[in-house]
Amino acid sequence: SLKEANERKEKVIEERIEGSLESDRQKVLTIIERKDSEIGVDYNNVKSESGLEEEKIVNIAQELLREGEIYEVKAGRFRITK
């Protein structure tokens, strides 16, 4: 039926959105991990290397901070939690 087809289509789109968020999240984590130093990785480095929109990076960073994956050495500088 048309209704079932639309539901399937919505599910695929949802999975795609979640999948791209996951890979963007991984991209941000990888950049921070790769460039990690005692002074942390500057937000602008993450932004320029990832090529992601500012809003997306901010959201990902906030999520990673909440989950304890990264921490802020000082405003705008991140490190991986070891």
PDB file of N, CA, C and O in Angstrom, residues 27-73:
ATOM      1  N   LYS A  27      33.900  11.760  12.846  1.00  0.00           N
ATOM      2  CA  LYS A  27      34.853  12.653  12.189  1.00  0.00           C
ATOM      3  C   LYS A  27      35.421  13.651  13.200  1.00  0.00           C
ATOM      4  O   LYS A  27      36.635  13.848  13.287  1.00  0.00           O
ATOM      5  N   VAL A  28      34.535  14.268  13.991  1.00  0.00           N
ATOM      6  CA  VAL A  28      34.956  15.246  15.001  1.00  0.00           C
ATOM      7  C   VAL A  28      35.853  14.568  16.039  1.00  0.00           C
ATOM      8  O   VAL A  28      36.920  15.072  16.380  1.00  0.00           O
ATOM      9  N   LEU A  29      35.435  13.394  16.513  1.00  0.00           N
ATOM     10  CA  LEU A  29      36.230  12.654  17.500  1.00  0.00           C
ATOM     11  C   LEU A  29      37.613  12.311  16.949  1.00  0.00           C
ATOM     12  O   LEU A  29      38.623  12.472  17.639  1.00  0.00           O
ATOM     13  N   THR A  30      37.662  11.855  15.711  1.00  0.00           N
ATOM     14  CA  THR A  30      38.930  11.474  15.077  1.00  0.00           C
ATOM     15  C   THR A  30      39.868  12.663  14.960  1.00  0.00           C
ATOM     16  O   THR A  30      41.066  12.549  15.239  1.00  0.00           O
ATOM     17  N   ILE A  31      39.343  13.815  14.568  1.00  0.00           N
ATOM     18  CA  ILE A  31      40.171  15.026  14.441  1.00  0.00           C
ATOM     19  C   ILE A  31      40.752  15.398  15.803  1.00  0.00           C
ATOM     20  O   ILE A  31      41.948  15.672  15.928  1.00  0.00           O
ATOM     21  N   ILE A  32      39.903  15.385  16.831  1.00  0.00           N
ATOM     22  CA  ILE A  32      40.375  15.748  18.171  1.00  0.00           C
ATOM     23  C   ILE A  32      41.423  14.739  18.643  1.00  0.00           C
ATOM     24  O   ILE A  32      42.454  15.120  19.199  1.00  0.00           O
ATOM     25  N   GLU A  33      41.180  13.468  18.374  1.00  0.00           N
ATOM     26  CA  GLU A  33      42.119  12.416  18.779  1.00  0.00           C
ATOM     27  C   GLU A  33      43.466  12.577  18.075  1.00  0.00           C
ATOM     28  O   GLU A  33      44.520  12.501  18.693  1.00  0.00           O
ATOM     29  N   ARG A  34      43.411  12.822  16.775  1.00  0.00           N
ATOM     30  CA  ARG A  34      44.618  12.908  15.955  1.00  0.00           C
ATOM     31  C   ARG A  34      45.474  14.120  16.317  1.00  0.00           C
ATOM     32  O   ARG A  34      46.694  14.052  16.313  1.00  0.00           O
ATOM     33  N   LYS A  35      44.821  15.219  16.629  1.00  0.00           N
ATOM     34  CA  LYS A  35      45.556  16.461  16.889  1.00  0.00           C
ATOM     35  C   LYS A  35      45.744  16.729  18.382  1.00  0.00           C
ATOM     36  O   LYS A  35      46.213  17.783  18.767  1.00  0.00           O
ATOM     37  N   ASP A  36      45.363  15.771  19.206  1.00  0.00           N
ATOM     38  CA  ASP A  36      45.392  15.966  20.661  1.00  0.00           C
ATOM     39  C   ASP A  36      46.783  16.341  21.162  1.00  0.00           C
ATOM     40  O   ASP A  36      47.783  15.791  20.738  1.00  0.00           O
ATOM     41  N   SER A  37      46.825  17.329  22.042  1.00  0.00           N
ATOM     42  CA  SER A  37      48.063  17.725  22.713  1.00  0.00           C
ATOM     43  C   SER A  37      47.675  18.255  24.081  1.00  0.00           C
ATOM     44  O   SER A  37      46.496  18.365  24.390  1.00  0.00           O
ATOM     45  N   GLU A  38      48.661  18.605  24.890  1.00  0.00           N
ATOM     46  CA  GLU A  38      48.360  19.085  26.244  1.00  0.00           C
ATOM     47  C   GLU A  38      47.481  20.331  26.247  1.00  0.00           C
ATOM     48  O   GLU A  38      46.709  20.530  27.166  1.00  0.00           O
ATOM     49  N   ILE A  39      47.627  21.162  25.224  1.00  0.00           N
ATOM     50  CA  ILE A  39      46.820  22.394  25.185  1.00  0.00           C
ATOM     51  C   ILE A  39      45.457  22.164  24.539  1.00  0.00           C
ATOM     52  O   ILE A  39      44.639  23.064  24.472  1.00  0.00           O
ATOM     53  N   GLY A  40      45.215  20.962  24.060  1.00  0.00           N
ATOM     54  CA  GLY A  40      43.933  20.636  23.443  1.00  0.00           C
ATOM     55  C   GLY A  40      43.879  21.036  21.975  1.00  0.00           C
ATOM     56  O   GLY A  40      44.825  21.601  21.440  1.00  0.00           O
ATOM     57  N   VAL A  41      42.782  20.703  21.361  1.00  0.00           N
ATOM     58  CA  VAL A  41      42.577  20.992  19.938  1.00  0.00           C
ATOM     59  C   VAL A  41      41.594  22.150  19.825  1.00  0.00           C
ATOM     60  O   VAL A  41      40.513  22.111  20.402  1.00  0.00           O
ATOM     61  N   ASP A  42      41.998  23.163  19.084  1.00  0.00           N
ATOM     62  CA  ASP A  42      41.175  24.353  18.927  1.00  0.00           C
ATOM     63  C   ASP A  42      39.927  24.053  18.096  1.00  0.00           C
ATOM     64  O   ASP A  42      39.988  23.344  17.094  1.00  0.00           O
ATOM     65  N   TYR A  43      38.825  24.631  18.534  1.00  0.00           N
ATOM     66  CA  TYR A  43      37.536  24.485  17.847  1.00  0.00           C
ATOM     67  C   TYR A  43      37.663  24.819  16.354  1.00  0.00           C
ATOM     68  O   TYR A  43      37.127  24.122  15.508  1.00  0.00           O
ATOM     69  N   ASN A  44      38.397  25.887  16.037  1.00  0.00           N
ATOM     70  CA  ASN A  44      38.537  26.295  14.629  1.00  0.00           C
ATOM     71  C   ASN A  44      39.266  25.256  13.793  1.00  0.00           C
ATOM     72  O   ASN A  44      38.976  25.106  12.605  1.00  0.00           O
ATOM     73  N   ASN A  45      40.214  24.532  14.404  1.00  0.00           N
ATOM     74  CA  ASN A  45      40.875  23.432  13.687  1.00  0.00           C
ATOM     75  C   ASN A  45      39.864  22.339  13.349  1.00  0.00           C
ATOM     76  O   ASN A  45      39.865  21.807  12.244  1.00  0.00           O
ATOM     77  N   VAL A  46      39.036  22.013  14.324  1.00  0.00           N
ATOM     78  CA  VAL A  46      38.007  20.988  14.105  1.00  0.00           C
ATOM     79  C   VAL A  46      37.073  21.441  12.988  1.00  0.00           C
ATOM     80  O   VAL A  46      36.750  20.683  12.081  1.00  0.00           O
ATOM     81  N   LYS A  47      36.699  22.709  13.042  1.00  0.00           N
ATOM     82  CA  LYS A  47      35.778  23.261  12.045  1.00  0.00           C
ATOM     83  C   LYS A  47      36.396  23.203  10.640  1.00  0.00           C
ATOM     84  O   LYS A  47      35.785  22.722   9.700  1.00  0.00           O
ATOM     85  N   SER A  48      37.619  23.686  10.506  1.00  0.00           N
ATOM     86  CA  SER A  48      38.223  23.731   9.161  1.00  0.00           C
ATOM     87  C   SER A  48      38.546  22.336   8.636  1.00  0.00           C
ATOM     88  O   SER A  48      38.383  22.071   7.459  1.00  0.00           O
ATOM     89  N   GLU A  49      38.973  21.442   9.505  1.00  0.00           N
ATOM     90  CA  GLU A  49      39.311  20.091   9.037  1.00  0.00           C
ATOM     91  C   GLU A  49      38.100  19.238   8.731  1.00  0.00           C
ATOM     92  O   GLU A  49      38.143  18.411   7.830  1.00  0.00           O
ATOM     93  N   SER A  50      37.030  19.424   9.494  1.00  0.00           N
ATOM     94  CA  SER A  50      35.861  18.564   9.300  1.00  0.00           C
ATOM     95  C   SER A  50      35.022  19.025   8.118  1.00  0.00           C
ATOM     96  O   SER A  50      34.342  18.217   7.496  1.00  0.00           O
ATOM     97  N   GLY A  51      35.055  20.333   7.843  1.00  0.00           N
ATOM     98  CA  GLY A  51      34.215  20.861   6.772  1.00  0.00           C
ATOM     99  C   GLY A  51      32.739  20.870   7.137  1.00  0.00           C
ATOM    100  O   GLY A  51      31.885  21.057   6.279  1.00  0.00           O
ATOM    101  N   LEU A  52      32.442  20.671   8.409  1.00  0.00           N
ATOM    102  CA  LEU A  52      31.042  20.645   8.848  1.00  0.00           C
ATOM    103  C   LEU A  52      30.560  22.051   9.176  1.00  0.00           C
ATOM    104  O   LEU A  52      31.360  22.932   9.452  1.00  0.00           O
ATOM    105  N   GLU A  53      29.242  22.214   9.182  1.00  0.00           N
ATOM    106  CA  GLU A  53      28.650  23.499   9.539  1.00  0.00           C
ATOM    107  C   GLU A  53      28.877  23.753  11.027  1.00  0.00           C
ATOM    108  O   GLU A  53      28.896  22.825  11.828  1.00  0.00           O
ATOM    109  N   GLU A  54      29.000  25.018  11.364  1.00  0.00           N
ATOM    110  CA  GLU A  54      29.270  25.410  12.751  1.00  0.00           C
ATOM    111  C   GLU A  54      28.249  24.830  13.727  1.00  0.00           C
ATOM    112  O   GLU A  54      28.611  24.281  14.768  1.00  0.00           O
ATOM    113  N   GLU A  55      26.979  24.946  13.385  1.00  0.00           N
ATOM    114  CA  GLU A  55      25.916  24.463  14.276  1.00  0.00           C
ATOM    115  C   GLU A  55      26.069  22.966  14.542  1.00  0.00           C
ATOM    116  O   GLU A  55      25.884  22.495  15.665  1.00  0.00           O
ATOM    117  N   LYS A  56      26.424  22.228  13.499  1.00  0.00           N
ATOM    118  CA  LYS A  56      26.579  20.780  13.633  1.00  0.00           C
ATOM    119  C   LYS A  56      27.753  20.452  14.564  1.00  0.00           C
ATOM    120  O   LYS A  56      27.640  19.590  15.436  1.00  0.00           O
ATOM    121  N   ILE A  57      28.861  21.171  14.407  1.00  0.00           N
ATOM    122  CA  ILE A  57      30.038  20.931  15.260  1.00  0.00           C
ATOM    123  C   ILE A  57      29.712  21.254  16.711  1.00  0.00           C
ATOM    124  O   ILE A  57      30.062  20.503  17.622  1.00  0.00           O
ATOM    125  N   VAL A  58      29.036  22.375  16.927  1.00  0.00           N
ATOM    126  CA  VAL A  58      28.656  22.773  18.292  1.00  0.00           C
ATOM    127  C   VAL A  58      27.786  21.684  18.925  1.00  0.00           C
ATOM    128  O   VAL A  58      28.021  21.275  20.063  1.00  0.00           O
ATOM    129  N   ASN A  59      26.800  21.196  18.185  1.00  0.00           N
ATOM    130  CA  ASN A  59      25.915  20.149  18.705  1.00  0.00           C
ATOM    131  C   ASN A  59      26.681  18.868  19.017  1.00  0.00           C
ATOM    132  O   ASN A  59      26.472  18.253  20.068  1.00  0.00           O
ATOM    133  N   ILE A  60      27.568  18.476  18.116  1.00  0.00           N
ATOM    134  CA  ILE A  60      28.364  17.259  18.329  1.00  0.00           C
ATOM    135  C   ILE A  60      29.279  17.441  19.540  1.00  0.00           C
ATOM    136  O   ILE A  60      29.363  16.568  20.395  1.00  0.00           O
ATOM    137  N   ALA A  61      29.948  18.593  19.627  1.00  0.00           N
ATOM    138  CA  ALA A  61      30.852  18.860  20.750  1.00  0.00           C
ATOM    139  C   ALA A  61      30.089  18.832  22.070  1.00  0.00           C
ATOM    140  O   ALA A  61      30.555  18.234  23.051  1.00  0.00           O
ATOM    141  N   GLN A  62      28.913  19.445  22.105  1.00  0.00           N
ATOM    142  CA  GLN A  62      28.107  19.440  23.337  1.00  0.00           C
ATOM    143  C   GLN A  62      27.725  18.017  23.735  1.00  0.00           C
ATOM    144  O   GLN A  62      27.776  17.649  24.908  1.00  0.00           O
ATOM    145  N   GLU A  63      27.367  17.218  22.744  1.00  0.00           N
ATOM    146  CA  GLU A  63      26.999  15.821  23.008  1.00  0.00           C
ATOM    147  C   GLU A  63      28.207  15.045  23.547  1.00  0.00           C
ATOM    148  O   GLU A  63      28.090  14.318  24.529  1.00  0.00           O
ATOM    149  N   LEU A  64      29.366  15.231  22.924  1.00  0.00           N
ATOM    150  CA  LEU A  64      30.582  14.534  23.367  1.00  0.00           C
ATOM    151  C   LEU A  64      30.998  14.975  24.766  1.00  0.00           C
ATOM    152  O   LEU A  64      31.456  14.152  25.567  1.00  0.00           O
ATOM    153  N   LEU A  65      30.836  16.260  25.056  1.00  0.00           N
ATOM    154  CA  LEU A  65      31.143  16.780  26.398  1.00  0.00           C
ATOM    155  C   LEU A  65      30.199  16.155  27.427  1.00  0.00           C
ATOM    156  O   LEU A  65      30.646  15.704  28.484  1.00  0.00           O
ATOM    157  N   ARG A  66      28.908  16.130  27.112  1.00  0.00           N
ATOM    158  CA  ARG A  66      27.905  15.542  28.022  1.00  0.00           C
ATOM    159  C   ARG A  66      28.207  14.080  28.308  1.00  0.00           C
ATOM    160  O   ARG A  66      28.043  13.610  29.421  1.00  0.00           O
ATOM    161  N   GLU A  67      28.626  13.362  27.257  1.00  0.00           N
ATOM    162  CA  GLU A  67      28.885  11.919  27.399  1.00  0.00           C
ATOM    163  C   GLU A  67      30.243  11.642  28.037  1.00  0.00           C
ATOM    164  O   GLU A  67      30.562  10.495  28.324  1.00  0.00           O
ATOM    165  N   GLY A  68      31.054  12.695  28.186  1.00  0.00           N
ATOM    166  CA  GLY A  68      32.364  12.498  28.802  1.00  0.00           C
ATOM    167  C   GLY A  68      33.421  11.956  27.847  1.00  0.00           C
ATOM    168  O   GLY A  68      34.484  11.516  28.270  1.00  0.00           O
ATOM    169  N   GLU A  69      33.138  11.980  26.543  1.00  0.00           N
ATOM    170  CA  GLU A  69      34.108  11.508  25.543  1.00  0.00           C
ATOM    171  C   GLU A  69      35.263  12.502  25.396  1.00  0.00           C
ATOM    172  O   GLU A  69      36.394  12.121  25.120  1.00  0.00           O
ATOM    173  N   ILE A  70      34.935  13.788  25.517  1.00  0.00           N
ATOM    174  CA  ILE A  70      35.943  14.846  25.430  1.00  0.00           C
ATOM    175  C   ILE A  70      35.744  15.784  26.607  1.00  0.00           C
ATOM    176  O   ILE A  70      34.711  15.728  27.280  1.00  0.00           O
ATOM    177  N   TYR A  71      36.729  16.618  26.860  1.00  0.00           N
ATOM    178  CA  TYR A  71      36.556  17.683  27.849  1.00  0.00           C
ATOM    179  C   TYR A  71      37.201  18.941  27.297  1.00  0.00           C
ATOM    180  O   TYR A  71      38.003  18.891  26.373  1.00  0.00           O
ATOM    181  N   GLU A  72      36.795  20.067  27.868  1.00  0.00           N
ATOM    182  CA  GLU A  72      37.305  21.360  27.427  1.00  0.00           C
ATOM    183  C   GLU A  72      38.455  21.765  28.328  1.00  0.00           C
ATOM    184  O   GLU A  72      38.278  21.942  29.525  1.00  0.00           O
ATOM    185  N   VAL A  73      39.655  21.890  27.747  1.00  0.00           N
ATOM    186  CA  VAL A  73      40.832  22.316  28.497  1.00  0.00           C
ATOM    187  C   VAL A  73      40.607  23.752  28.949  1.00  0.00           C
ATOM    188  O   VAL A  73      40.814  24.115  30.089  1.00  0.00           O
TER     189      VAL A  73
END
